Each structure stands twice: as structure tokens, then as C-alpha cells.
Coordinates of C-alpha atoms and ligand atoms in Angstrom, one line a residue:
Chain A
M1431 CA -13.7 5.6 -23.2
S1432 CA -16.3 4.4 -20.0
I1433 CA -17.3 0.9 -19.0
R1434 CA -20.7 0.4 -19.7
S1435 CA -21.1 -3.4 -18.6
I1436 CA -18.8 -6.1 -16.7
S1437 CA -19.7 -9.5 -17.2
V1438 CA -18.1 -12.2 -14.6
S1439 CA -18.1 -15.4 -16.0
N1440 CA -17.4 -18.5 -13.9
V1441 CA -15.3 -17.0 -11.6
T1442 CA -13.5 -19.3 -9.1
K1443 CA -11.6 -18.1 -6.1
R1444 CA -9.7 -21.0 -4.2
Y1445 CA -7.4 -19.9 -0.8
G1446 CA -5.4 -23.2 -0.7
L1447 CA -8.2 -26.2 -0.4
H1448 CA -10.9 -23.6 0.6
R1449 CA -13.1 -22.5 -2.3
A1450 CA -14.3 -18.6 -1.3
L1451 CA -15.9 -18.4 -5.0
A1452 CA -17.4 -21.2 -6.9
G1453 CA -18.0 -20.7 -10.3
V1454 CA -20.0 -17.3 -10.2
S1455 CA -21.4 -15.7 -13.5
L1456 CA -22.9 -12.5 -13.4
E1457 CA -23.6 -9.2 -15.5
L1458 CA -23.6 -5.5 -14.1
D1459 CA -25.0 -2.8 -16.2
A1460 CA -24.7 0.9 -16.2
G1461 CA -27.5 3.0 -14.4
S1462 CA -28.1 -0.1 -12.3
L1463 CA -27.4 -0.9 -8.3
C1464 CA -26.8 -4.5 -7.8
A1465 CA -27.2 -5.6 -4.2
L1466 CA -24.7 -8.2 -3.2
L1467 CA -26.2 -10.3 -0.3
G1468 CA -25.3 -13.0 1.5
P1469 CA -24.2 -14.5 5.3
N1470 CA -20.8 -13.7 6.6
G1471 CA -18.1 -15.9 4.6
A1472 CA -20.1 -16.4 1.6
G1473 CA -17.4 -14.5 -0.6
K1474 CA -18.9 -11.3 -1.3
S1475 CA -15.9 -9.4 -0.5
T1476 CA -13.7 -11.7 -2.5
L1477 CA -16.0 -11.1 -5.4
L1478 CA -15.4 -7.4 -4.9
G1479 CA -11.6 -7.8 -4.7
I1480 CA -11.7 -9.8 -7.9
L1481 CA -14.0 -7.0 -9.5
S1482 CA -11.4 -4.3 -8.4
T1483 CA -8.4 -6.0 -10.0
L1484 CA -6.8 -6.4 -6.6
V1485 CA -7.3 -10.1 -6.3
R1486 CA -6.7 -12.7 -9.2
A1487 CA -9.4 -15.4 -9.7
S1488 CA -8.2 -18.8 -9.7
S1489 CA -10.1 -19.5 -12.9
G1490 CA -12.8 -17.9 -14.8
Q1491 CA -13.1 -14.2 -16.4
V1492 CA -14.1 -10.6 -15.8
A1493 CA -14.6 -8.5 -18.9
Y1494 CA -14.7 -4.8 -18.7
R1495 CA -16.8 -3.9 -21.8
R1496 CA -16.9 -0.3 -23.3
D1497 CA -18.8 0.5 -26.5
D1498 CA -16.0 -0.3 -28.4
G1499 CA -14.7 -3.4 -27.3
D1500 CA -13.2 -4.7 -23.8
E1501 CA -11.1 -2.6 -21.5
R1502 CA -7.9 -4.6 -21.0
D1503 CA -5.5 -1.7 -19.9
P1504 CA -4.9 -2.3 -16.2
L1505 CA -4.2 1.2 -15.6
A1506 CA -7.0 2.5 -17.7
L1507 CA -9.2 0.3 -15.8
R1508 CA -8.0 1.4 -12.4
R1509 CA -8.8 4.5 -13.4
Q1510 CA -12.7 4.0 -13.7
I1511 CA -12.7 1.9 -10.4
G1512 CA -14.0 3.5 -7.2
V1513 CA -13.5 1.0 -4.1
L1514 CA -14.7 1.2 -0.5
A1515 CA -13.6 -1.7 1.6
H1516 CA -13.6 -3.1 4.8
S1517 CA -10.5 -1.0 5.9
S1518 CA -10.2 2.7 5.2
F1519 CA -7.1 2.9 3.4
M1520 CA -6.2 5.9 5.3
Y1521 CA -2.8 6.7 7.0
G1522 CA -3.6 7.5 10.7
E1523 CA -0.8 10.3 10.8
L1524 CA -1.8 12.3 8.0
T1525 CA -5.0 14.5 8.0
G1526 CA -8.3 13.6 6.1
L1527 CA -7.5 16.3 3.6
E1528 CA -3.7 15.1 3.3
N1529 CA -4.8 11.6 2.9
L1530 CA -7.3 12.4 0.0
A1531 CA -4.6 14.9 -1.7
F1532 CA -2.1 12.2 -1.6
Y1533 CA -4.6 9.6 -3.2
G1534 CA -5.6 12.3 -5.5
Q1535 CA -2.3 13.0 -7.0
L1536 CA -2.2 8.9 -7.4
Y1537 CA -5.0 9.1 -9.4
G1538 CA -4.0 11.9 -11.2
V1539 CA -6.8 14.2 -10.3
A1540 CA -6.6 17.6 -11.5
E1541 CA -6.4 20.2 -8.7
A1542 CA -6.4 17.3 -6.3
R1543 CA -6.7 19.6 -3.2
A1544 CA -9.6 21.3 -4.3
R1545 CA -11.2 18.2 -5.2
A1546 CA -10.4 16.7 -1.9
Q1547 CA -12.0 19.7 -0.4
A1548 CA -15.3 19.6 -2.6
L1549 CA -15.5 15.9 -1.5
L1550 CA -15.1 16.3 2.1
D1551 CA -17.8 18.7 1.9
D1552 CA -19.9 16.2 -0.2
V1553 CA -19.3 13.6 2.8
E1554 CA -19.8 16.3 5.5
L1555 CA -16.5 16.1 7.1
D1556 CA -16.3 19.6 8.5
E1557 CA -13.5 21.9 8.6
R1558 CA -11.9 21.0 12.0
A1559 CA -12.4 17.2 11.6
R1560 CA -10.5 17.2 8.2
N1561 CA -7.4 19.1 9.4
R1562 CA -7.1 16.6 12.1
P1563 CA -5.0 13.1 11.9
A1564 CA -7.1 10.3 10.6
R1565 CA -6.5 8.4 13.4
T1566 CA -8.3 10.5 15.7
Y1567 CA -11.6 10.0 13.6
S1568 CA -14.5 7.9 15.1
R1569 CA -15.7 4.8 13.0
G1570 CA -18.5 6.8 10.9
M1571 CA -15.8 9.7 10.3
L1572 CA -13.4 7.2 8.7
Q1573 CA -16.4 5.6 6.7
R1574 CA -17.3 8.9 5.4
L1575 CA -13.5 9.8 4.6
A1576 CA -13.3 6.3 2.8
L1577 CA -16.4 7.1 0.6
A1578 CA -14.9 10.2 -0.3
R1579 CA -11.7 8.5 -1.3
A1580 CA -13.8 6.0 -3.6
L1581 CA -15.4 8.7 -5.1
L1582 CA -12.1 11.1 -5.4
H1583 CA -11.4 10.1 -9.1
D1584 CA -15.2 10.3 -10.5
P1585 CA -15.0 6.4 -11.2
T1586 CA -17.3 4.5 -13.6
V1587 CA -17.6 1.6 -11.6
L1588 CA -18.3 1.7 -7.9
L1589 CA -17.4 -1.3 -5.7
L1590 CA -18.8 -0.7 -2.3
D1591 CA -18.2 -3.2 0.9
E1592 CA -20.7 -2.7 3.6
P1593 CA -20.5 1.1 3.1
F1594 CA -23.4 1.8 5.6
T1595 CA -21.1 0.6 8.5
G1596 CA -20.5 3.2 11.0
L1597 CA -22.5 6.0 9.5
D1598 CA -25.1 7.6 11.4
R1599 CA -28.7 8.7 10.1
T1600 CA -27.7 11.6 8.1
G1601 CA -24.6 10.1 7.0
A1602 CA -26.6 6.9 5.9
S1603 CA -29.0 9.1 3.9
S1604 CA -26.5 11.1 2.2
L1605 CA -24.9 7.8 1.0
A1606 CA -28.2 6.9 -0.2
N1607 CA -28.6 10.3 -2.2
A1608 CA -24.9 9.9 -3.6
L1609 CA -26.1 6.4 -4.7
A1610 CA -29.3 7.7 -6.5
D1611 CA -26.9 10.2 -8.1
A1612 CA -24.4 7.7 -9.4
K1613 CA -27.4 5.7 -10.6
Q1614 CA -28.9 8.6 -12.5
S1615 CA -25.5 9.3 -14.2
E1616 CA -25.0 5.8 -15.5
R1617 CA -22.7 4.3 -13.0
I1618 CA -22.1 0.5 -12.5
L1619 CA -22.7 0.2 -8.9
L1620 CA -22.1 -2.9 -6.6
V1621 CA -22.9 -2.5 -3.1
V1622 CA -22.5 -5.5 -0.7
T1623 CA -24.5 -4.6 2.5
H1624 CA -26.8 -6.0 5.4
D1625 CA -28.6 -2.9 5.4
L1626 CA -31.5 -4.0 3.6
E1627 CA -33.4 -0.4 4.3
A1628 CA -30.9 1.6 3.4
I1629 CA -30.7 0.4 0.0
A1630 CA -34.3 -0.4 -0.7
G1631 CA -36.1 1.7 -3.6
L1632 CA -32.6 1.9 -4.8
T1633 CA -31.8 -1.7 -5.9
D1634 CA -33.0 -2.8 -9.2
H1635 CA -30.7 -6.1 -9.2
V1636 CA -30.3 -8.4 -6.4
V1637 CA -27.7 -11.1 -6.0
V1638 CA -27.4 -13.7 -3.3
L1639 CA -24.5 -15.4 -2.4
K1640 CA -24.0 -18.5 -0.1
R1641 CA -20.9 -20.4 0.5
G1642 CA -19.0 -19.2 -2.6
K1643 CA -21.9 -19.9 -5.1
L1644 CA -24.5 -17.6 -6.7
V1645 CA -27.8 -19.1 -5.1
H1646 CA -30.6 -16.2 -6.3
E1647 CA -30.3 -13.3 -9.2
D1648 CA -33.3 -11.2 -9.9
R1649 CA -33.5 -8.0 -11.4
R1650 CA -36.4 -5.3 -12.0
S1651 CA -36.5 -2.7 -14.6
Q1652 CA -37.0 0.7 -13.6
A1653 CA -38.4 3.4 -15.3
V1654 CA -35.9 6.7 -15.3
G1655 CA -36.6 9.0 -12.7
R1656 CA -39.1 6.7 -10.8
A1657 CA -36.6 4.8 -9.0
D1658 CA -38.6 4.4 -5.7
E1659 CA -41.6 2.8 -7.5
L1660 CA -40.3 -0.1 -9.6
G1661 CA -37.2 -1.2 -7.4
F1662 CA -37.2 -3.7 -4.7
S1663 CA -38.6 -2.7 -1.7
Y1664 CA -37.0 -3.2 1.9
E1665 CA -39.9 -5.8 2.4
D1666 CA -38.9 -7.8 -1.3
L1667 CA -35.4 -7.8 0.0
K1668 CA -35.8 -9.2 3.6
T1669 CA -38.2 -12.0 1.6
I1670 CA -35.5 -12.7 -0.6
Y1671 CA -32.4 -12.8 1.9
H1672 CA -34.3 -14.8 4.3
Q1673 CA -35.6 -17.3 1.6
H1674 CA -32.1 -18.1 0.2
T1675 CA -29.8 -17.8 3.4
G1676 CA -32.2 -18.6 6.5
Chain B
M1030 CA 6.0 13.2 -16.0
E1031 CA 3.1 11.6 -14.2
F1032 CA 5.3 8.4 -13.4
L1033 CA 7.9 10.8 -11.3
S1034 CA 5.0 12.6 -9.6
Q1035 CA 3.4 9.5 -8.5
V1036 CA 6.9 8.1 -7.0
A1037 CA 7.6 11.5 -5.6
A1038 CA 4.1 11.3 -4.0
V1039 CA 4.6 7.8 -2.3
A1040 CA 7.9 8.6 -1.2
W1041 CA 6.9 12.3 0.4
K1042 CA 3.8 10.7 1.9
D1043 CA 6.3 8.4 3.9
L1044 CA 8.4 11.1 4.8
R1045 CA 5.7 13.2 5.7
V1046 CA 4.2 10.4 8.3
E1047 CA 7.5 9.8 9.5
F1048 CA 8.1 13.1 10.4
R1049 CA 5.0 13.3 12.3
S1050 CA 5.5 9.8 14.5
R1051 CA 9.6 9.7 14.4
E1052 CA 9.2 6.2 15.6
I1053 CA 11.2 4.9 12.5
L1054 CA 14.1 7.2 13.1
Y1055 CA 14.3 7.3 16.6
T1056 CA 14.6 3.5 16.7
M1057 CA 16.6 3.2 13.9
T1058 CA 19.2 5.5 15.4
F1059 CA 18.8 4.7 18.8
F1060 CA 19.6 0.9 17.9
A1061 CA 22.5 1.8 15.5
A1062 CA 24.1 3.7 18.1
M1063 CA 23.9 1.1 20.9
V1064 CA 25.5 -1.6 18.6
L1065 CA 28.5 1.2 18.1
L1066 CA 28.8 1.7 21.8
I1067 CA 28.7 -2.2 22.4
F1068 CA 31.3 -2.9 19.8
S1069 CA 33.5 -0.3 21.2
F1070 CA 33.5 -2.0 24.5
A1071 CA 34.1 -5.5 22.9
F1072 CA 37.0 -5.0 20.7
V1073 CA 39.3 -3.0 23.0
T1074 CA 42.9 -4.4 23.1
R1075 CA 45.0 -4.7 26.1
E1076 CA 46.3 -0.9 25.5
G1077 CA 42.8 0.6 25.7
V1078 CA 42.4 1.5 21.9
V1079 CA 39.7 -0.4 19.3
L1080 CA 41.3 -2.5 16.9
P1081 CA 41.1 -0.5 13.6
D1082 CA 40.5 -3.5 11.4
V1083 CA 37.1 -4.0 13.0
I1084 CA 35.8 -0.4 12.5
P1085 CA 34.6 -0.8 9.1
G1086 CA 32.6 -4.4 10.0
I1087 CA 31.0 -2.5 13.1
L1088 CA 29.7 0.3 11.2
W1089 CA 28.2 -2.0 8.5
V1090 CA 26.6 -4.2 10.8
A1091 CA 24.9 -1.0 12.8
V1092 CA 23.8 0.2 9.7
A1093 CA 22.4 -3.1 8.4
F1094 CA 20.4 -4.2 11.4
S1095 CA 19.0 -0.8 12.0
G1096 CA 17.8 -0.8 8.2
T1097 CA 16.0 -3.9 8.7
L1098 CA 14.2 -2.6 11.8
G1099 CA 13.2 0.7 9.6
L1100 CA 12.4 -1.5 6.7
S1101 CA 9.7 -3.9 8.6
R1102 CA 8.1 -0.8 10.1
A1103 CA 8.1 0.8 6.9
F1104 CA 5.9 -1.6 5.4
D1105 CA 4.2 -2.7 8.7
R1106 CA 2.7 0.8 8.3
E1107 CA 1.0 0.0 5.1
R1108 CA -0.9 -2.9 6.7
E1109 CA -2.4 -1.0 9.3
S1110 CA -5.6 0.3 7.5
D1111 CA -4.5 -2.0 4.4
T1112 CA -3.2 1.0 2.6
M1113 CA -1.1 -1.3 0.7
R1114 CA -4.3 -2.0 -1.1
G1115 CA -5.5 1.4 -1.5
L1116 CA -2.2 2.1 -3.4
L1117 CA -2.3 -0.9 -5.6
L1118 CA -5.7 0.2 -6.5
A1119 CA -4.5 3.3 -8.0
P1120 CA -4.1 3.7 -11.5
C1121 CA 0.0 4.1 -11.4
S1122 CA 2.3 1.2 -12.4
R1123 CA 3.4 -0.7 -9.0
T1124 CA 6.8 0.3 -10.1
A1125 CA 6.1 3.8 -9.1
I1126 CA 4.9 2.5 -5.8
F1127 CA 8.0 0.4 -5.3
L1128 CA 10.6 3.2 -6.2
G1129 CA 8.4 5.3 -3.8
K1130 CA 8.6 3.1 -1.2
A1131 CA 12.5 2.3 -1.8
I1132 CA 13.0 6.1 -1.7
G1133 CA 11.3 6.2 1.5
I1134 CA 13.6 3.9 3.2
A1135 CA 16.7 5.1 1.8
T1136 CA 16.0 8.6 3.3
F1137 CA 15.5 7.3 6.6
I1138 CA 19.1 5.1 6.3
L1139 CA 20.9 8.2 5.2
I1140 CA 19.5 9.8 7.9
V1141 CA 20.5 7.4 10.3
E1142 CA 24.1 7.6 8.5
I1143 CA 24.6 11.0 9.1
V1144 CA 24.5 10.7 12.7
V1145 CA 26.3 7.3 13.1
V1146 CA 29.2 7.5 10.5
P1147 CA 30.4 10.6 12.7
M1148 CA 29.7 8.8 15.9
T1149 CA 31.9 5.8 14.6
A1150 CA 34.9 8.5 13.8
V1151 CA 34.7 9.8 17.3
L1152 CA 33.9 6.6 19.1
F1153 CA 36.9 4.6 17.7
G1154 CA 39.0 7.5 16.6
A1155 CA 38.6 6.8 13.0
P1156 CA 39.5 9.2 10.4
L1157 CA 36.7 8.2 7.9
F1158 CA 36.5 11.7 6.8
D1159 CA 39.8 12.2 5.5
H1160 CA 38.4 11.0 2.2
A1161 CA 34.9 12.4 2.1
V1162 CA 34.3 12.1 -1.7
P1163 CA 34.6 8.4 -1.7
L1164 CA 33.0 8.0 1.7
V1165 CA 29.8 9.3 0.8
L1166 CA 29.5 7.3 -2.5
I1167 CA 30.0 4.3 -0.9
L1168 CA 27.1 5.4 1.8
I1169 CA 25.0 6.5 -1.1
L1170 CA 25.4 3.6 -3.0
A1171 CA 25.3 0.9 -0.4
T1172 CA 22.0 2.5 0.7
I1173 CA 20.6 2.8 -2.6
G1174 CA 21.3 -1.0 -3.2
Y1175 CA 20.1 -2.1 0.4
S1176 CA 16.6 -0.1 0.3
V1177 CA 16.1 -1.7 -3.2
V1178 CA 16.6 -5.2 -2.1
G1179 CA 15.0 -4.9 1.1
S1180 CA 11.6 -3.2 0.0
V1181 CA 11.5 -6.1 -2.6
F1182 CA 11.7 -8.3 0.1
A1183 CA 9.6 -6.6 2.5
A1184 CA 6.8 -6.2 0.2
M1185 CA 6.7 -9.7 -0.9
L1186 CA 6.4 -10.7 2.9
L1187 CA 3.6 -8.1 3.8
R1188 CA 1.1 -11.0 3.8
T1189 CA 2.9 -13.3 5.6
R1190 CA 2.5 -13.8 9.6
S1191 CA 5.9 -14.1 10.6
R1192 CA 7.4 -11.7 8.2
D1193 CA 9.5 -10.1 11.1
V1194 CA 11.3 -12.9 11.7
L1195 CA 11.7 -14.1 8.1
L1196 CA 12.6 -10.6 6.7
P1197 CA 16.4 -11.0 7.5
V1198 CA 16.6 -14.5 7.1
V1199 CA 15.9 -13.7 3.7
L1200 CA 17.3 -10.4 3.0
Y1201 CA 20.7 -10.8 4.7
P1202 CA 21.9 -13.7 1.8
I1203 CA 21.2 -11.3 -1.0
L1204 CA 22.9 -8.5 0.8
V1205 CA 25.9 -10.2 1.6
P1206 CA 27.7 -9.0 -1.5
L1207 CA 26.7 -5.6 -0.8
L1208 CA 27.9 -5.4 2.9
I1209 CA 30.9 -7.4 2.0
A1210 CA 31.6 -4.0 -0.5
G1211 CA 30.9 -1.7 2.0
T1212 CA 33.2 -2.9 4.6
K1213 CA 35.7 -3.4 2.1
A1214 CA 35.6 0.1 0.9
T1215 CA 35.5 1.7 4.0
A1216 CA 38.3 -0.4 5.4
A1217 CA 40.5 0.6 2.2
L1218 CA 39.8 4.4 3.4
L1219 CA 41.1 3.7 6.7
E1220 CA 44.0 1.6 5.3
G1221 CA 47.1 2.1 7.9
A1222 CA 44.8 4.7 9.8
G1223 CA 47.1 5.8 12.7
D1224 CA 50.7 5.2 11.0
P1225 CA 51.5 8.6 9.5
T1226 CA 53.6 6.7 6.7
A1227 CA 50.7 4.7 5.5
V1228 CA 48.3 6.2 2.7
A1229 CA 44.7 5.0 2.2
D1230 CA 44.2 2.3 -0.4
L1231 CA 42.0 4.6 -2.9
D1232 CA 42.4 2.2 -5.8
A1233 CA 40.8 -0.3 -3.6
A1234 CA 38.1 1.6 -2.4
Y1235 CA 37.0 2.9 -5.8
F1236 CA 37.1 -0.8 -7.1
W1237 CA 34.5 -1.5 -4.4
I1238 CA 32.6 1.6 -5.0
K1239 CA 32.1 0.4 -8.8
F1240 CA 31.3 -3.0 -7.5
L1241 CA 28.5 -1.4 -5.3
A1242 CA 27.3 0.8 -8.5
V1243 CA 27.0 -2.6 -10.8
Y1244 CA 25.2 -4.4 -8.0
D1245 CA 22.5 -1.8 -7.6
M1246 CA 22.0 -1.5 -11.6
I1247 CA 21.4 -5.4 -11.3
F1248 CA 19.1 -5.5 -8.4
I1249 CA 17.3 -2.1 -9.6
A1250 CA 16.6 -3.9 -12.9
T1251 CA 15.4 -6.9 -11.2
A1252 CA 13.3 -5.4 -8.6
L1253 CA 11.3 -3.3 -11.3
W1254 CA 10.9 -6.5 -13.1
T1255 CA 9.6 -8.8 -10.5
F1256 CA 7.5 -6.4 -8.3
E1257 CA 4.3 -6.5 -10.1
S1258 CA 4.2 -10.0 -9.4
L1259 CA 5.1 -9.7 -6.2
V1260 CA 2.0 -8.0 -4.9
I1261 CA -0.9 -9.8 -6.9
E1262 CA -3.1 -11.7 -4.5
Ligands
ADP495 N1 -6.8 -14.0 1.8 C1 -7.7 -15.0 2.6 N2 -7.0 -16.3 2.5 C2 -7.9 -17.3 3.2 N3 -9.1 -17.1 3.2 C3 -9.7 -16.4 2.7 C4 -9.4 -15.0 2.6 N4 -10.1 -14.2 2.0 C5 -11.4 -14.7 2.4 N5 -11.1 -16.3 2.6 C6 -12.3 -16.8 3.0 O1 -13.2 -17.0 2.1 C7 -14.5 -17.0 2.5 C8 -15.3 -15.9 2.0 O2 -14.7 -14.5 2.5 P1 -15.1 -13.3 2.2 O3 -15.4 -13.0 0.8 O4 -14.6 -12.2 2.9 O5 -16.8 -13.4 2.4 P2 -18.1 -12.3 2.7 O6 -17.3 -11.0 2.5 O7 -19.0 -12.7 1.8 O8 -18.4 -12.3 4.6 C9 -14.4 -17.0 3.6 O9 -14.4 -18.4 4.1 C10 -12.9 -16.7 4.3 O10 -12.7 -17.3 5.4
MG496 MG1 -17.2 -9.2 3.8

């Protein structure tokens, strides 16, 4: 049964004496794209790490809600979470296709190789590139491959940390399309980015973190199928960002 | 079934990466061969022969030291693009990841042994292959124990800065019983070598083989028990 919402309550993360997150509470809903904004070192990646189950919060709770109760089984949970992080998670000696096929096996994806090929088509890595060792990839190609990895098991929850980094214009616009599709199909989306232009129109929920604290939150409900009319515009996002971080 | 296929996927991935780069196997084998060579000069008697009593010790020192090299590097590879996180994010039990890594390491060590053991036999004129069955048992059991214990510590140190220095320091004390057993068992096989009237002490060899089997079982159980908590950030 798929996750319908994530509820973060009073989450704190300490690294030694340093507080990376200081009591963050947040609700993430299906069919909504939440833009997580904030200056470097604000704790955005840390929050993503906690939501992805990799990092354990020092205090506070994260509840993953299904229609019939909370998801507590870690394996069932991880099966539904797709992560794109700063690093690519790719083995340099293996080709793009082999990397994806390997992760496909770990995720128990049926027909892992065929599924990998289909995703490589989606992220537009051509036949020659996908059969080359990943260490020969450019930054943008690696980012496309990492994105394919995040989507491989068709996750319900997508946690993307600066997904537009390194992508060219076509890459960025096909990522934006993928995000719109995911939103349409009722996924939970959390996107950390500084590229406000790329997510303008798609975003209906904005959260600003600063020094580990949630300093601003705003939502705008969108009519189904009219995403670009009611979401936050580029100007809105820029204003919000500068107001709370500048 | 899914569990086994995930274990196999992780192990096969490590082997595939290694067969492309070959750096672990080449470094380990070269290093082990150097250790043998240096000792073959160090322990020569006035008559020009190597003291037979030191041969098992030399063999196990070579295997243990080169094993540490391989262990460090195999886990270092999981840091390069943060792939360890990629593995831990997957919906498979951490035990499967651990076993996959340990099997990968064990395979590297066994390959090195395939080179180093015959080399020991030749360099030192040691009749190691007179008792091939117990010899193979000793090698396999010691390699399994080494890989399991080594993988636990290498994974535990993955996020510490001075892991390369720390690994042997934390690992070897736990490996002492295993290395003693390996050495004693090998020595029992070589008992009275060069003396046509003497025979190998197979009872002693099998005692140490059983000891290794028990060591392996204890540490496999402990590793499966603790691995999950070692890798949480
Ligand atoms: N593993 C870690 N050990 C110590 N400090 C960390 C660790 N990870 C993050 N931090 C600290 O936590 C703070 C938030 O980091 P991060 O979440 O990466 O910020 P952002 O992604 O918003 O730029 C930073 O000050 C960073 O130095
Ligand atoms: Mg970050």
C-alpha cells in the first residue's frame, strides 16, 4: 500500500555540538511538489537524509502514512523511496546500464535490464553512452544516470537534492516534465534546489530552512491539470527566498 | 530467494568491478609475494636452507597483510561515489549487503592464496600439497573467518578519517586466534618435513580445522547481529 503523506514532527539532528536541524516540523502530501529552499549549510540535505531513512534523527519523529496506518517496515518503506543525492551512487568501472541493472536487482525490479533500458531512454542517455564505464561520464550525464536510478523502482516518494545540477537545457526541461508527471500521478515530491526558474509553476509548497530552522512555509492549492496557473511563479519564489535568507 | 539473489548481486558487482580494474588482485598478490620473498632470505640457516618451522608463519603473515590491503580498498570503493549509501537505500536487508561484500573479499583472498601457497611450496621446498584436503579446508575456513571479521571492521570504519591506519589496529587483535589456528594447522601438516621417517600430525591439523570452523560460526553470527547497527548514521 503506497504512502500518502509524510509527517515530520520536531526533528532535530546534532553532529557533535553542531545542530544541523533544530526542531523541524513539516507535512508532505501526495500530488504535491515541495520546494525546500535555503542557503548552504541550512540543513536541507540532512533533512533529506533523515526522510530517506539513511540518517537517524537525534530527536523527533517521521511518520510515513498510508491509508490504513503508518508504514513501519523499513524494507517496505525503502522500496517506496527514490533518492537523488549529491553523489551519483554509481560505480565508475561499470557502465551506466550495468549500474542500473545492478540497482534494479537490489530493488527487486522485475526485468531489471529492460526497465533500465527504458529509463535510460527517458533520461536520454544514448546507446553509446550507456555502454561506457560511468567514470567516463560528464557531470550532466552522471546526473541523468543518477536520476534514472532514483526512478528505477517507480517510487511513491521522490527526494531530490539539487537535481538540476549539471543538466543542460534539454536535460533540465525533461526533468521538469518528469516532475510534473510524478506530481500528476500522486507522488510525494521534495526537491532541494537553487534553480528557482526550473521549478517555478510546478511548486505548490515552499519551505525555507535557515541554520537548521524552518523559517518560512507557504502552500498554494492547485486545480488539477492547471499546474502553471496556481503554483508559485519564478517571481514568487525569488521574493520568498530573498525575504527569508537575504 | 530474493535475499540470496541480493547477496549474489552485491558479490558479483564487486568481482565485476575488480576484473575490470584488477588493482586489488594485482596489489594483493604482489605484496604477498614480496613478503614471501623477503622472508625466504631472512630465515636461511648457515646451510642455506629455510628453517622449516617458520614456513607456516610466513605464509599466514603474507595472507593476512595482503588481505588487509584488499579489505581497505574494497570498502574504499564504496566511498568513491558514496555507493555505500546507494546500497543502504535499497530495500534489502543489510545482512545481504554485508554477506555480498564478505563473499567478494573472500574470493579475492582465495585467488591470492592460489598463487601464494604454491609459491611457498616452491620457494621453501615445503611439501604443502602432500595433504591437499586438510590444506584446502584450512585455507577456506580461515579465509571465510578473515573476510567476515574484516568486513565488519572495514564497514564500521568507513566514515572515519584515519580508517586505513585504524583497520589493522582494530582487526588484528580479533584475528589472533584465527591466525594462530591457521599457522598451527599448517605446521601440523608440515610436521617432520624433510625427515622421511616422520609423518604429518593430521590429528592436530583437524583439531585446528575444527577450531577454525567454530571461530567462523561465532563471528558470522556476531557479524549478522551487529552489522545493521554499524552502518546507521
Ligand atoms: N556528517 C556530518 N558531520 C558533521 N556535520 C555535518 C554532517 N553533515 C552535515 N553537517 C553539517 O550540518 C549542517 C547542514 O548541512 P547540510 O544539510 O548538508 O546543508 P545544506 O544541504 O542545506 O547545504 C552543515 O553545517 C554541515 O556542516
Ligand atoms: Mg546540501
